């Protein structure tokens, strides 16, 4: 088998995937270019500090008594990353943002999908990837109202009854604007 490169020259077809290179319709991307792109995406992602998130949630009228649960879910779903997009789920859906909200049920996927998206939050999923967490919190409230905390798979294992609510108070003490952990 050969692939025509010009009128008179042919070259064997190479399996670039076995060499760890990604194919594109125009050729092959250099692995170092892919690595650079990955680092750039990670650098652009915003990771909130726990106390910063607690403050933002409190401003959005989340009661202090609920803050440990919200922080736990954000930590274990996205590692406090407002721009997190999860790997494809078994049904092809993806999860978006700080609270990893599913495009299958809660938000409208940015691209055409093979599945029906219910969009219960009436929001495009890309709006959940904002540093302004208002839409993510509003949608998470809809989810919680309909399904409770157990809508998040991390709730049962990591966030159910094991949280120290007293640690949240440290986030609201004067002089702790740079605190990085609410539970220490």
Coordinates of C-alpha atoms in Angstrom, one line a residue:
X1 CA 0.0 0.0 0.0
X2 CA 1.3 3.4 -0.8
X3 CA 0.0 6.9 -0.5
X4 CA 0.5 9.3 -3.4
X5 CA 2.6 12.4 -2.5
X6 CA 3.0 13.7 -5.9
X7 CA 2.5 12.5 -9.5
X8 CA 5.7 10.4 -9.5
X9 CA 6.5 9.7 -5.8
X10 CA 4.8 7.4 -3.3
X11 CA 5.6 6.7 0.3
X12 CA 4.4 3.9 2.6
X13 CA 1.5 4.6 4.9
X14 CA 2.8 5.0 8.5
X15 CA 0.9 4.2 11.6
X16 CA 1.5 7.4 13.5
X17 CA -0.7 6.4 16.4
X18 CA 1.7 3.7 17.4
X19 CA 4.3 6.4 17.8
X20 CA 2.2 8.4 20.1
X21 CA 1.3 11.0 17.6
X22 CA -2.1 12.4 16.9
X23 CA -3.5 12.4 13.3
X24 CA -5.3 15.3 11.8
X25 CA -6.9 15.6 8.4
X26 CA -3.9 17.7 7.3
X27 CA -1.2 15.4 8.7
X28 CA 0.4 14.7 12.1
X29 CA 0.7 17.0 15.1
X30 CA 4.0 16.9 16.9
X31 CA 3.8 15.4 20.4
X32 CA 5.6 18.5 21.8
X33 CA 3.0 20.8 20.3
X34 CA 0.3 18.7 21.9
X35 CA 2.1 18.8 25.2
X36 CA 2.4 22.6 25.0
X37 CA -1.3 23.0 24.2
X38 CA -2.2 20.8 27.2
X39 CA 0.0 23.0 29.5
X40 CA -1.6 26.1 28.1
X41 CA -5.1 24.8 28.8
X42 CA -4.1 23.9 32.4
X43 CA -2.6 27.3 32.9
X44 CA -5.8 29.0 31.8
X45 CA -7.9 27.0 34.1
X46 CA -8.9 28.9 37.3
X47 CA -8.6 26.9 40.5
X48 CA -10.3 28.7 43.3
X49 CA -9.0 28.5 46.8
X50 CA -11.5 26.9 49.2
X51 CA -12.1 30.0 51.3
X52 CA -12.4 32.1 48.1
X53 CA -15.1 29.7 46.9
X54 CA -16.8 29.8 50.3
X55 CA -16.9 33.6 50.2
X56 CA -18.4 33.6 46.7
X57 CA -21.0 31.0 47.6
X58 CA -21.9 33.0 50.7
X59 CA -22.4 36.1 48.6
X60 CA -24.7 34.0 46.4
X61 CA -26.8 33.3 49.4
X62 CA -25.6 29.8 50.2
X63 CA -26.1 29.3 53.9
X64 CA -22.9 28.9 56.0
X65 CA -24.2 25.6 57.3
X66 CA -24.2 24.2 53.7
X67 CA -20.8 25.6 52.6
X68 CA -18.9 22.4 53.7
X69 CA -21.0 20.3 51.3
X70 CA -20.7 22.7 48.4
X71 CA -16.9 22.9 48.9
X72 CA -16.6 19.1 49.2
X73 CA -18.5 18.6 46.0
X74 CA -16.4 21.2 44.2
X75 CA -13.2 19.7 45.5
X76 CA -13.9 16.1 44.5
X77 CA -15.8 16.9 41.2
X78 CA -13.4 19.5 39.7
X79 CA -10.6 20.2 42.2
X80 CA -12.0 23.7 42.5
X81 CA -11.5 24.2 38.7
X82 CA -14.1 26.5 37.2
X83 CA -13.2 25.5 33.6
X84 CA -13.2 21.7 34.1
X85 CA -14.8 19.6 31.4
X86 CA -14.9 15.9 32.3
X87 CA -14.1 12.9 30.1
X88 CA -16.9 11.5 28.1
X89 CA -19.3 9.4 30.2
X90 CA -20.5 6.0 29.0
X91 CA -23.5 7.6 27.2
X92 CA -21.2 10.2 25.5
X93 CA -22.3 13.1 27.7
X94 CA -19.8 15.3 29.5
X95 CA -19.8 17.2 32.8
X96 CA -19.0 20.9 33.0
X97 CA -17.6 23.4 35.5
X98 CA -16.9 23.6 39.2
X99 CA -19.7 21.2 40.1
X100 CA -19.3 18.9 37.0
X101 CA -22.9 19.4 35.7
X102 CA -24.0 16.9 33.0
X103 CA -24.9 18.0 29.5
X104 CA -27.3 15.0 29.3
X105 CA -29.8 16.4 31.8
X106 CA -28.9 19.9 33.1
X107 CA -27.3 22.1 30.4
X108 CA -27.2 22.4 26.6
X109 CA -24.1 20.9 25.1
X110 CA -22.0 23.3 22.9
X111 CA -22.1 20.8 20.0
X112 CA -24.6 18.5 18.4
X113 CA -24.9 15.2 20.3
X114 CA -26.2 11.7 19.6
X115 CA -28.4 11.9 22.7
X116 CA -31.3 14.1 23.7
X117 CA -30.2 16.8 26.2
X118 CA -32.9 17.8 28.6
X119 CA -31.3 21.2 29.6
X120 CA -33.3 21.4 32.9
X121 CA -31.2 24.5 34.0
X122 CA -32.0 26.2 30.7
X123 CA -28.3 27.2 30.2
X124 CA -25.6 26.5 27.6
X125 CA -22.9 24.3 29.3
X126 CA -20.2 26.7 28.3
X127 CA -21.7 29.3 30.6
X128 CA -20.9 26.9 33.5
X129 CA -17.2 27.3 32.6
X130 CA -17.0 30.9 33.8
X131 CA -15.0 32.4 36.6
X132 CA -18.3 34.0 37.6
X133 CA -19.8 31.0 39.3
X134 CA -23.4 32.4 39.4
X135 CA -24.8 30.2 36.7
X136 CA -23.1 27.1 38.0
X137 CA -24.5 27.7 41.5
X138 CA -28.0 28.4 40.1
X139 CA -27.9 25.2 38.1
X140 CA -26.5 23.2 41.1
X141 CA -29.5 24.5 43.1
X142 CA -31.9 23.2 40.5
X143 CA -30.2 19.8 40.6
X144 CA -30.2 19.7 44.4
X145 CA -33.9 20.7 44.5
X146 CA -34.8 17.9 42.1
X147 CA -32.4 15.1 43.2
X148 CA -30.7 16.1 46.4
X149 CA -27.0 16.0 47.2
X150 CA -26.9 12.4 45.9
X151 CA -27.1 13.7 42.4
X152 CA -23.3 14.1 42.7
X153 CA -21.6 10.7 42.7
X154 CA -18.9 12.0 45.1
X155 CA -21.4 12.9 47.8
X156 CA -21.9 9.4 49.3
X157 CA -18.2 8.5 49.5
X158 CA -16.6 11.9 50.3
X159 CA -19.1 14.5 51.4
X160 CA -21.8 12.7 53.5
X161 CA -21.6 13.6 57.1
X162 CA -17.8 13.7 57.4
X163 CA -17.3 17.5 57.1
X164 CA -16.2 19.9 59.7
X165 CA -18.5 22.9 59.5
X166 CA -16.4 24.7 62.2
X167 CA -13.5 25.1 59.7
X168 CA -15.7 27.3 57.5
X169 CA -15.7 30.0 60.1
X170 CA -11.9 30.4 59.6
X171 CA -12.7 31.6 56.1
X172 CA -14.7 34.5 57.4
X173 CA -12.3 35.7 60.1
X174 CA -10.6 39.1 59.6
X175 CA -7.1 38.7 58.2
X176 CA -7.8 35.4 56.5
X177 CA -8.2 36.8 53.0
X178 CA -5.3 34.6 51.8
X179 CA -6.3 31.5 53.6
X180 CA -6.0 28.4 51.3
X181 CA -8.0 25.9 53.4
X182 CA -11.2 26.1 55.3
X183 CA -10.9 22.8 57.0
X184 CA -7.4 23.1 58.6

